XYZ file of C-alpha atoms in Angstrom:
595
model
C 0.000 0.000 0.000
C 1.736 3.378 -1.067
C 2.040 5.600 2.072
C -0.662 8.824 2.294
C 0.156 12.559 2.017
C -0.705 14.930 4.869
C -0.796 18.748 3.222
C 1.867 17.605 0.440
C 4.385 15.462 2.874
C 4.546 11.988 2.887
C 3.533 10.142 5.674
C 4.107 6.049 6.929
C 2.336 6.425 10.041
C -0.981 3.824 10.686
C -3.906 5.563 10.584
C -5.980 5.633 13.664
C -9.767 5.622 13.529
C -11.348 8.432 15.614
C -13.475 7.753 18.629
C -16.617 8.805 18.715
C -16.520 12.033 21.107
C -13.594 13.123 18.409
C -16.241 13.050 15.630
C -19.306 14.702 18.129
C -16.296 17.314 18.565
C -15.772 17.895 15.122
C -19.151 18.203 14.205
C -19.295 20.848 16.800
C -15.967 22.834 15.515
C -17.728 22.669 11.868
C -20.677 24.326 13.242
C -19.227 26.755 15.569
C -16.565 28.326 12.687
C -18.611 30.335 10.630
C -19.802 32.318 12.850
C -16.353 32.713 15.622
C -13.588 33.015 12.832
C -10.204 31.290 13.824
C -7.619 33.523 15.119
C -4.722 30.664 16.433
C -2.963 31.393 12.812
C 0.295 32.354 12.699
C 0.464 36.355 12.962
C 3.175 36.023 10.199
C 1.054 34.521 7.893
C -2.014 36.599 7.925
C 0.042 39.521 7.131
C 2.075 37.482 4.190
C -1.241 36.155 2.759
C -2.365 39.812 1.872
C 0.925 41.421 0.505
C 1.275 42.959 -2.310
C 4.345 40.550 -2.587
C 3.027 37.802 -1.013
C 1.621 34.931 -2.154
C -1.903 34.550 -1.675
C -2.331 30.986 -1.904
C 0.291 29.031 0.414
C -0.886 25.530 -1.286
C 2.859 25.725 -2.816
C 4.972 27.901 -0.496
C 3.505 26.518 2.775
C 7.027 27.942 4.641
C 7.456 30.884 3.604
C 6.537 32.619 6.783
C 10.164 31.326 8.151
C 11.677 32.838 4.707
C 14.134 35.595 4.801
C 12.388 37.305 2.234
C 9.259 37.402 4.331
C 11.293 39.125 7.021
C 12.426 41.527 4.549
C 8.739 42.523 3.438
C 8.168 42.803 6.895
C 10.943 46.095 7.342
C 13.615 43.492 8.507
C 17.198 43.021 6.844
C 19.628 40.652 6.278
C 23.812 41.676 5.543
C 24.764 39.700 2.604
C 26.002 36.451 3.171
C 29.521 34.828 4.131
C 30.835 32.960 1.151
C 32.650 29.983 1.612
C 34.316 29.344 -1.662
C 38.322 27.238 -1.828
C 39.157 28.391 -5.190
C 42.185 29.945 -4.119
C 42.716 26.985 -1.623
C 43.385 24.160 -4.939
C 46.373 25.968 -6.371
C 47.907 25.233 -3.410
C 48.046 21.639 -4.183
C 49.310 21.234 -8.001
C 49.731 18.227 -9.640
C 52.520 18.665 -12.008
C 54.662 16.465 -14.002
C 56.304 14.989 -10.703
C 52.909 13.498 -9.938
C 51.619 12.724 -13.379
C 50.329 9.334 -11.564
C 48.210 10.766 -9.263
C 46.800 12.975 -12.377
C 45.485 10.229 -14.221
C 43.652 8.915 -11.735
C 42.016 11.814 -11.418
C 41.200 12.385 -14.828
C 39.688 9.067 -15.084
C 37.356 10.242 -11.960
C 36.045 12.670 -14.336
C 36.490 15.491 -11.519
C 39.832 16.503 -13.390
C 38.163 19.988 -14.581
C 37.115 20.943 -10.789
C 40.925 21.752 -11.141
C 41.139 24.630 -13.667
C 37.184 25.778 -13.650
C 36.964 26.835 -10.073
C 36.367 30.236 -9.737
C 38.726 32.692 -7.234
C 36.073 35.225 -6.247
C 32.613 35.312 -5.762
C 30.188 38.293 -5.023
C 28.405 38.670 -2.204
C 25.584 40.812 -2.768
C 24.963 38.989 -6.030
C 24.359 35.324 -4.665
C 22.911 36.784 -1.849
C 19.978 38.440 -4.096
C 19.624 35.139 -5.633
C 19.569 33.478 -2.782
C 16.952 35.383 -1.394
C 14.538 34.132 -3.701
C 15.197 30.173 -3.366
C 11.744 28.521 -2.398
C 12.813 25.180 -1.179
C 9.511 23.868 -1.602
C 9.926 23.846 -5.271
C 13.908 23.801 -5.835
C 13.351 27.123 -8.039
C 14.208 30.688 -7.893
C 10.936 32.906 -7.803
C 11.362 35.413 -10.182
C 8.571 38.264 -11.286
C 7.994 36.827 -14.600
C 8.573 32.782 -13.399
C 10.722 29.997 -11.990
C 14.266 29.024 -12.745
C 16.989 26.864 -11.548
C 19.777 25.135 -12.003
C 19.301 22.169 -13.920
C 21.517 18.857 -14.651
C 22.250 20.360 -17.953
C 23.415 23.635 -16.388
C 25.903 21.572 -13.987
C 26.967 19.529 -17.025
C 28.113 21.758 -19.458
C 29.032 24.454 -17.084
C 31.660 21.751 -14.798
C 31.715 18.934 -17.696
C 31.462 16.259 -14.756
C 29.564 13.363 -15.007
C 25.684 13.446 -14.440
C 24.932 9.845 -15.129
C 26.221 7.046 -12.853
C 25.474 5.334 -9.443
C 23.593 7.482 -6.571
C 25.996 8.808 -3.781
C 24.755 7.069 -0.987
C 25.178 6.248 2.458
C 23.636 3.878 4.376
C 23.766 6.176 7.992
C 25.760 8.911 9.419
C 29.486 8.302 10.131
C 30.706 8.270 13.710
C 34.162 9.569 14.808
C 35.505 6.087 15.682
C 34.313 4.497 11.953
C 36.007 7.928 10.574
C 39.330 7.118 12.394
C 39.345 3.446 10.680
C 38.867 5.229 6.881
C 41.600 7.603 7.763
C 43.886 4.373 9.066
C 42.744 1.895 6.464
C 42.472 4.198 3.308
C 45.449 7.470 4.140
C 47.795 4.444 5.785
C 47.478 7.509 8.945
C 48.216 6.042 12.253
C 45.474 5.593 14.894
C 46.940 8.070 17.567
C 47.206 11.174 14.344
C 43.541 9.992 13.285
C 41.951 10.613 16.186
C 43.750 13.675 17.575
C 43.130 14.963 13.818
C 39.085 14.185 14.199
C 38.978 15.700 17.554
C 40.210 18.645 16.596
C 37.682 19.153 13.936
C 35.021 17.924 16.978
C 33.023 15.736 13.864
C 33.829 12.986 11.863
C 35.791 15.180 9.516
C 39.513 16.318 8.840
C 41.080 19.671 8.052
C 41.690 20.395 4.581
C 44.837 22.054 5.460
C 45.887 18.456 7.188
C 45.705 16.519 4.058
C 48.019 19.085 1.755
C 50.283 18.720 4.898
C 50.952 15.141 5.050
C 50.094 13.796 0.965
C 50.908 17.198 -1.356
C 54.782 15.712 -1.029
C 54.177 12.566 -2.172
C 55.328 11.956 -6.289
C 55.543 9.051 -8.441
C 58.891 8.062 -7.265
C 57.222 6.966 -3.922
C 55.883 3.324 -3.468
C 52.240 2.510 -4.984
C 50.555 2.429 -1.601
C 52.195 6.064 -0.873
C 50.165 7.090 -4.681
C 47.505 5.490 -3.469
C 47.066 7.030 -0.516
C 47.646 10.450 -2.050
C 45.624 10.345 -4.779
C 42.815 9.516 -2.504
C 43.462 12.619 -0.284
C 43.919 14.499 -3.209
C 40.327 13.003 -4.706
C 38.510 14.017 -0.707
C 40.871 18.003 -0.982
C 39.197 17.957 -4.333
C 35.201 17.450 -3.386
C 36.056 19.378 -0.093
C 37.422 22.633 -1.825
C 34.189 22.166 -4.725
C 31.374 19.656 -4.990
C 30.123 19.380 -0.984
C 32.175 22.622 0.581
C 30.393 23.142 3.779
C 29.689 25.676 6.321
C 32.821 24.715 8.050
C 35.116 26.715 5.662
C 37.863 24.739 6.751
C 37.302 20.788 6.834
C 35.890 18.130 4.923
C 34.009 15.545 5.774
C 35.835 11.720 5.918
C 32.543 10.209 4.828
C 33.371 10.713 1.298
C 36.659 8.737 1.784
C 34.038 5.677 1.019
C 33.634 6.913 -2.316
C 37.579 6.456 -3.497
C 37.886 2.903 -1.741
C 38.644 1.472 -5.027
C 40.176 4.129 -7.124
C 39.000 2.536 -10.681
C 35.273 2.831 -9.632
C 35.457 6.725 -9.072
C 34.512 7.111 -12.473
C 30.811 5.486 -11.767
C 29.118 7.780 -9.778
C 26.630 11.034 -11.192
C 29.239 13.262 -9.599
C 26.970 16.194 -11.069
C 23.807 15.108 -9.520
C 25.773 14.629 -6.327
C 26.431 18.036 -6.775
C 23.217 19.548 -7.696
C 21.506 18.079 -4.240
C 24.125 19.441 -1.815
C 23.739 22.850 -3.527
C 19.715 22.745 -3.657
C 20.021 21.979 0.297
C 22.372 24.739 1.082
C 20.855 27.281 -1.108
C 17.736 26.049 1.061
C 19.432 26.535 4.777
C 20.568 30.104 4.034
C 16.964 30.695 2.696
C 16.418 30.868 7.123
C 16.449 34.366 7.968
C 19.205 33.603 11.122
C 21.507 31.968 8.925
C 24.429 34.401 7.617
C 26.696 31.946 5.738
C 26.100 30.169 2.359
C 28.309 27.137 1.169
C 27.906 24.978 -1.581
C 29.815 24.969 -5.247
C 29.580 28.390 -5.846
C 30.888 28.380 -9.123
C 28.412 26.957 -10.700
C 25.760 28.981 -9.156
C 28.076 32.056 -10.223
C 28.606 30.641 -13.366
C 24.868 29.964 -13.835
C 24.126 33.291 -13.104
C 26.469 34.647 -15.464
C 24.596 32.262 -18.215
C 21.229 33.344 -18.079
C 21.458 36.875 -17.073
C 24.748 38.021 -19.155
C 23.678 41.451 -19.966
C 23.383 42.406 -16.155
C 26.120 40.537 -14.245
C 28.543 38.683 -16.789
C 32.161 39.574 -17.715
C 33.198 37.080 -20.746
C 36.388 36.082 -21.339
C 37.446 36.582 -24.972
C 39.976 33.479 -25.495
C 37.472 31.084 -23.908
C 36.944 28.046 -27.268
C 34.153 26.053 -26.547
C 35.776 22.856 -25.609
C 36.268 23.889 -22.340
C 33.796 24.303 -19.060
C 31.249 26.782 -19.331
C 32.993 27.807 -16.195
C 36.070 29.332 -17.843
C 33.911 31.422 -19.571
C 33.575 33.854 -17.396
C 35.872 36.217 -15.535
C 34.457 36.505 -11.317
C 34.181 39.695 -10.493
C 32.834 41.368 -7.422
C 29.506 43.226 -8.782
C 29.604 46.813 -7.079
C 25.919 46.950 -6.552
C 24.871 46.625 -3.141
C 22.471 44.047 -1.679
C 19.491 46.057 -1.359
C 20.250 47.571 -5.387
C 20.610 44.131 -6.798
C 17.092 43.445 -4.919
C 15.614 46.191 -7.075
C 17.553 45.051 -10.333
C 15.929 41.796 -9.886
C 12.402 43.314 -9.127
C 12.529 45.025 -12.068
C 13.937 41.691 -14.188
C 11.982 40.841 -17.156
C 11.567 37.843 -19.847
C 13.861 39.522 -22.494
C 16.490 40.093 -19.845
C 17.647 36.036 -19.626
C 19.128 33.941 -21.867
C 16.685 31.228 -21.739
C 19.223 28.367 -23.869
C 22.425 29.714 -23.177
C 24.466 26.669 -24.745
C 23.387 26.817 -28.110
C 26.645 27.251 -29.064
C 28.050 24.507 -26.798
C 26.148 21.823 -28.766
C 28.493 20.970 -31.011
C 31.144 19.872 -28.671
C 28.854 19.051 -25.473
C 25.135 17.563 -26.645
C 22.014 18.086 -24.927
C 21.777 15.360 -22.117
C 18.524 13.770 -21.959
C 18.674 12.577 -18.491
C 18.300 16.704 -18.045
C 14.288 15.395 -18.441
C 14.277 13.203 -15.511
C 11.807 14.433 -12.798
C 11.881 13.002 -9.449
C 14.679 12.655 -6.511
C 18.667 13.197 -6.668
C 20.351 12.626 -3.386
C 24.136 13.544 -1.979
C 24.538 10.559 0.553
C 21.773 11.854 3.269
C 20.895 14.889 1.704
C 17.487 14.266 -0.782
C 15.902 16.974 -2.860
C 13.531 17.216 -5.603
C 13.954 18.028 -9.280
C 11.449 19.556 -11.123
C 12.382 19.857 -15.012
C 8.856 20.561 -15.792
C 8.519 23.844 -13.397
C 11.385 25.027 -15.540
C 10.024 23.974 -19.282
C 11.659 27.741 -21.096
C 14.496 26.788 -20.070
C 14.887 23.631 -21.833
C 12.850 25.776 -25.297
C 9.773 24.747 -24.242
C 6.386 26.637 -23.743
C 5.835 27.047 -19.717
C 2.811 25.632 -18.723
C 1.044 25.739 -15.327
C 3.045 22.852 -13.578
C 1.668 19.953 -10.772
C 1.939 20.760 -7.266
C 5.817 19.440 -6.017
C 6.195 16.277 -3.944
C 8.074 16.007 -0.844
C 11.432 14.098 -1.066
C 10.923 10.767 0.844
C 13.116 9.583 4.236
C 17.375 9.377 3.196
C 16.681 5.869 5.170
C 14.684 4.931 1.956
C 18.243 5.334 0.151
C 17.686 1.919 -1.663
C 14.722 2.675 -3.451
C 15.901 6.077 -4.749
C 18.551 4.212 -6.030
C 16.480 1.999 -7.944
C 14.618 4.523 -9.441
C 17.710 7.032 -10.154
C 19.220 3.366 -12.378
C 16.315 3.002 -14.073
C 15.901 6.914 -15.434
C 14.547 6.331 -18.362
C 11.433 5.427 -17.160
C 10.845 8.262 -15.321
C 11.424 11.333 -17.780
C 8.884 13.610 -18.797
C 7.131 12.179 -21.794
C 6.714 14.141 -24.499
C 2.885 15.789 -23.623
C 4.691 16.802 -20.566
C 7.196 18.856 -22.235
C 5.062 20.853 -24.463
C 5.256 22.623 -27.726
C 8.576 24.267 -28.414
C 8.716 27.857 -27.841
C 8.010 30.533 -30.843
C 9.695 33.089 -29.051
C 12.024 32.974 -25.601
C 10.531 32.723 -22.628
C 7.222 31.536 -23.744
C 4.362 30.475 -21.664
C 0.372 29.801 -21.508
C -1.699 32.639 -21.081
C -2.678 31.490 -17.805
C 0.198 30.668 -16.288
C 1.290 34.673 -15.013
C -2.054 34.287 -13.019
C -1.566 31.318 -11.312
C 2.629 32.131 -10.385
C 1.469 35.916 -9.263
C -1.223 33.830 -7.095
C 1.513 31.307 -5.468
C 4.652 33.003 -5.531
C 6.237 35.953 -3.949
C 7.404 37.827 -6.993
C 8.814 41.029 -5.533
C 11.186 40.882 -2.671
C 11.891 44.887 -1.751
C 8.800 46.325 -0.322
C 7.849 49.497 -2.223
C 8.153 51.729 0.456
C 11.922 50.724 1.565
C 13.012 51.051 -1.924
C 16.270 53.467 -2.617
C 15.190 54.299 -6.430
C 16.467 56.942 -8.511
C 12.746 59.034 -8.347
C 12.853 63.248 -7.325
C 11.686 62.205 -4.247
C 14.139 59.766 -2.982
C 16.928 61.456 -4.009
C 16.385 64.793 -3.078
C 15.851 64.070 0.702
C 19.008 62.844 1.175
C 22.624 64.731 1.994
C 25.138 65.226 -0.719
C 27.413 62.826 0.402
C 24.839 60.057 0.586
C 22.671 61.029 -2.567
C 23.405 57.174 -4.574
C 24.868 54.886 -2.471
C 23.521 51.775 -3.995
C 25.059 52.217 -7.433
C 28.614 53.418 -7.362
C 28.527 54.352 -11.456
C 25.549 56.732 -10.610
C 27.646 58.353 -7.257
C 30.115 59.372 -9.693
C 27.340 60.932 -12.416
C 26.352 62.960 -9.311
C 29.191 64.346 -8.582
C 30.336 65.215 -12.624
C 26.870 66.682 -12.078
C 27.071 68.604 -8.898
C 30.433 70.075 -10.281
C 28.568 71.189 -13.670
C 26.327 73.481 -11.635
C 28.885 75.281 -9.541
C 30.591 76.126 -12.900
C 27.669 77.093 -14.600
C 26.545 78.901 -11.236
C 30.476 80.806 -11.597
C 30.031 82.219 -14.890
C 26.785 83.207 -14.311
C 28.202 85.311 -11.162
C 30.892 86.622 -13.482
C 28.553 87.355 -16.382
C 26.189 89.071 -13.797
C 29.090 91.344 -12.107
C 29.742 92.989 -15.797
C 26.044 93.464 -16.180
C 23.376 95.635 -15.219
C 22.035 93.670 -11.809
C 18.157 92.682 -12.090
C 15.705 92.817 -9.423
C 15.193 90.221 -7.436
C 11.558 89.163 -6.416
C 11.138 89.028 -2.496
C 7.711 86.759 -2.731
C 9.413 83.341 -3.823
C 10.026 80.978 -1.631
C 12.569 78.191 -1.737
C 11.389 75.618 -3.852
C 10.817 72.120 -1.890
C 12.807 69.412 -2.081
C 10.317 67.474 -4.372
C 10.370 70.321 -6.883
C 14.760 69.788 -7.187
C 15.801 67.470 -9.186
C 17.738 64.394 -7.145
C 21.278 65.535 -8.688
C 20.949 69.410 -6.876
C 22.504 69.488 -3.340
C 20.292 70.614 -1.283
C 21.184 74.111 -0.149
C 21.684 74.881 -3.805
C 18.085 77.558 -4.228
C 16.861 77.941 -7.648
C 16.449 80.715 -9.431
C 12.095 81.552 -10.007
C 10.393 80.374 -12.900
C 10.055 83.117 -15.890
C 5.988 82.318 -15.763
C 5.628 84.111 -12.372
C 4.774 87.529 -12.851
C 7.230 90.442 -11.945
C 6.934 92.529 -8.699
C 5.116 95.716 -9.035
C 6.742 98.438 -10.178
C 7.417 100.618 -6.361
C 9.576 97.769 -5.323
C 12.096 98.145 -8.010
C 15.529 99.581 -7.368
C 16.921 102.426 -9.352
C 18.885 101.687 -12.001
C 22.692 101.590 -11.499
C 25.084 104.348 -13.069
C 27.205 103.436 -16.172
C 30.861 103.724 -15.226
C 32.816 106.271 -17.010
C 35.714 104.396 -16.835
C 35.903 100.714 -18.370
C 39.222 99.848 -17.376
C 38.356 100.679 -13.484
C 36.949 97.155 -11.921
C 33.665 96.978 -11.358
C 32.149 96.613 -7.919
C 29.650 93.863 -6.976
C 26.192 94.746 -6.832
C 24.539 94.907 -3.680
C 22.805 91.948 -2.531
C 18.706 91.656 -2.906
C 16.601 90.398 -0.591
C 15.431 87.006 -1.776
C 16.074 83.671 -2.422
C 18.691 84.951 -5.285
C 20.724 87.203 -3.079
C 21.087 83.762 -1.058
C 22.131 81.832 -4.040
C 24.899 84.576 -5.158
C 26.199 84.720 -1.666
C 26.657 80.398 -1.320
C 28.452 80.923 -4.930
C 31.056 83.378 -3.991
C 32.058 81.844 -1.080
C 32.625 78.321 -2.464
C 34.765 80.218 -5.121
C 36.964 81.431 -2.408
C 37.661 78.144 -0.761
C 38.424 76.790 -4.373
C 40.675 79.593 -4.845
């Protein structure tokens, strides 16, 4: 009998048949409702169920009241997150000619280009803004116009690994005394090292630092248990610095030591689906509002990013050929934005901003894989996560339709029968009536389908009225010094800007002091600070407009005498009383300081 769902999660629990004083009490709750509404709802969600960002129907996002972007529509913040990201940490540990060896293994692995395609530098504020809008209930990102994500033919041509293959999979968690045997038996370590090395790192894990310490010496002049035992620690430095980088920032876990036991079956395992699942799950944990650090392979969700949104965050690299990693492609680079900016940038996204099939031109050397199609469960070990190809049909060139509700992942402890249906993958691809039409256009999808995503999703992650903009209003309110602080390119327009008007302000002093002086109305006001544009500081007073009529005629001064002699200088006027008299007095004495 296949096990029941309870509000979309699978449960194995034996039903129990109510008593009769739980039905009379039903009855009576079913009566009693309509009239005495129920108010022991979370607070949370009643307010999240009517924003304007919200989404009204929770039948797909049923946590989002826990979501950091929920606390953010609620006035709260989060700093962008800690990065932990070894790039920098596998050039310590090269494997040149000296340990050619210990190379081919590795490129038999098919891990080889986790060498050369790891990115150095990641940005902050940008995978934080993406981050902010993982749902973990459906393994997308919630965009305004629809769901994406990072698919198995995303990891696939972006880290050319392996997709296909046995499950990672483990059996239970490891204990510290079963991860001091693996560290004896498969590193030749000795007991007493093992275990001060594992208590150190307080888990079942060892520093990655430890393992260039004691193997990165080792060449193919040693004995073959010496490669052996290298290679190995070179295979766990490799997964620990990319594929399953953790929170820790500093170890690995010796759990994956299992995994190179016999070094000619590395090769077997879907390395990239491995992969996928341990990112989906920490892309989900820093989705909690109290968590401040993100880990995974954050090259490919850099690299991913730089795929589909090129025009906005990308920096190509010119002498990239296509035979490489999609990876390579790409120069990091720390995106100047801040946090809260890139929030707006990605409120604002639309359709013709992403490149729906980015690896058109990767075809040729890297085809299409059609295990990409599967829809069901990949697993890392214990870590089990859905994957939903048909929430994500544009990206694949197919027309978005409105997609079934997502299942729950079952128990890890159910590890052999995700296997079985991970082998047998064919079987479980999305037949062709679940794929669609193809696409006439990019980003294609049913008519009804914005409906129903603006109904279930939370589209918009900046409230409205906590947004920085670039509108009269916002800008104008705030100090000189502080006028654009979320864009650094439009800081520097406002300052070319600001130092335009003080010139043009200067000559029109100059041109005004060899001129007959004008009158200067004393019934205008300084304008507001909605009426300035958002470049003018804001003791800068303009001058009035030429529709207000002129003061009446016993106001005005008499006119000055013409000096006899030119060549004498000419004395400044006196100063009016009025806003221009003000403006003509700020002038001068910023000219002085200058001068």
């Amino acid at each position: 009998m296949p096990p029941r769902t309870r509000g979309g999660y699978t449960s194995t629990a034996p039903r129990r048949r109510p008593t009769g004083s739980e039905r009379r009490r039903r009855v009576q709750l079913r009566e009693v409702e309509p009239e005495h509404p129920r108010h022991d709802r979370d607070e949370t969600e009643e307010v999240l169920e009517g924003a304007p960002g919200g989404p009204i129907d929770r039948c797909i996002l049923r946590s989002f009241h826990k979501h950091v972007a929920a606390k953010i529509w609620l006035g709260e913040d989060r700093a962008p997150l800690k990065l932990v990201n070894h790039g920098a940490k596998l050039q310590l540990w090269e494997l040149d000619v000296e340990r050619s060896r210990i190379y081919e293994t590795v490129q038999r692995s098919g891990l080889a280009p986790l060498i050369s395609c790891s990115h150095r530098v990641a940005s902050r504020p940008m995978l934080s803004a993406f981050c902010e809008r993982w749902q973990p209930e459906t393994t997308t990102f919630h965009l305004p116009f629809g769901e994406m994500t990072i698919t198995l033919d995303d990891v696939a041509s972006i880290l050319h690994i392996p997709i296909t293959g046995s499950m990672i999979s483990f059996s239970q968690p490891l204990r510290v005394d079963d991860a001091n045997a693996l560290l004896v038996e498969l590193l030749g370590t000795i007991d007493v090292e093992a275990s001060r090395e594992t208590e150190q790192c307080r888990s079942p894990s060892v520093q990655l630092q430890w393992l260039r310490e004691n193997f990165s010496t080792i060449t193919d002049v040693s004995s073959d248990d010496d490669i052996d035992f290298a290679t190995r620690a070179f295979l766990l430095h490799l997964v620990g610095c990319t594929l399953f980088a953790d929170k820790s920032a500093t170890s690995v876990g010796v759990v994956y030591l299992e995994l190179f036991r016999d070094l000619s079956m590395v090769g077997s395992y879907a390395w990239g689906a491995a992969c996928l699942a341990f990112m989906y799950r920490q892309l989900t944990i820093a989705t909690r509002f109290e968590v401040r650090q993100l880990g995974g392979y954050l090259t490919l969700l850099q690299a991913w990013i730089y795929e589909h949104f090129p025009e906005m965050f990308s920096s190509p690299d010119m002498a990239y050929i296509e035979s490489r990693p999609r990876a390579l492609r790409w120069r990091p680079h720390v995106i100047p934005d801040s946090l809260q900016s890139l929030r707006e940038r990605l409120d604002r996204l639309q359709i013709s901003d992403v490149c729906w099939e980015p690896y058109v031109d990767h075809r040729a050397e890297h085809p299409f894989p059609d295990i990409a199609w599967f829809s069901g469960c990949i697993k890392c070990g214990l870590v089990v996560e859905p994957y939903h190809p048909e929430r994500v049909l544009r990206q694949f060139g197919h027309i978005q339709t409105i997609p079934p509700r997502p299942f729950a992942p079952p128990r890890p402890d159910r590890s052999i029968l995700l296997d079985q249906y991970w082998e047998r993958w064919t079987d479980h691809v999305l037949i062709d009536h679940s794929r669609g039409r193809r696409c006439h256009y990019s980003g294609e999808s049913v008519a009804e389908y914005m409906a129903w995503y603006d109904r279930i999703s939370h589209r918009i992650v900046q409230p409205p009225h906590l947004r920085s903009g670039f509108t009269t209003d916002a800008r104008s309110s705030l100090p000189s010094h502080t006028a654009s602080t979320s864009d650094s390119r439009n800081a520097r327009a406002l300052r070319l800007l600001r130092h335009a008007h003080s010139i043009l302000a200067g000559s029109d002093e100059t041109s005004a002091s060899h001129s007959t002086p004008s009158p200067a109305p004393a019934s205008h006001s300084t304008p507001s600070p909605a009426t300035r544009p958002f470049f003018c500081p804001p003791t800068f007073v303009y001058p009035p407009p030429a529709s207000v009529d002129p003061p009446p005629a016993s106001v005005e001064p008499p006119p000055a005498a013409v000096d006899p002699h030119p060549s004498s200088p000419v004395a400044p006027p006196a100063p009016a009383a009025g806003p221009t008299a003000s403006t003509t007095v700020y002038v001068r004495s910023k000219r002085k300081k200058k001068t």
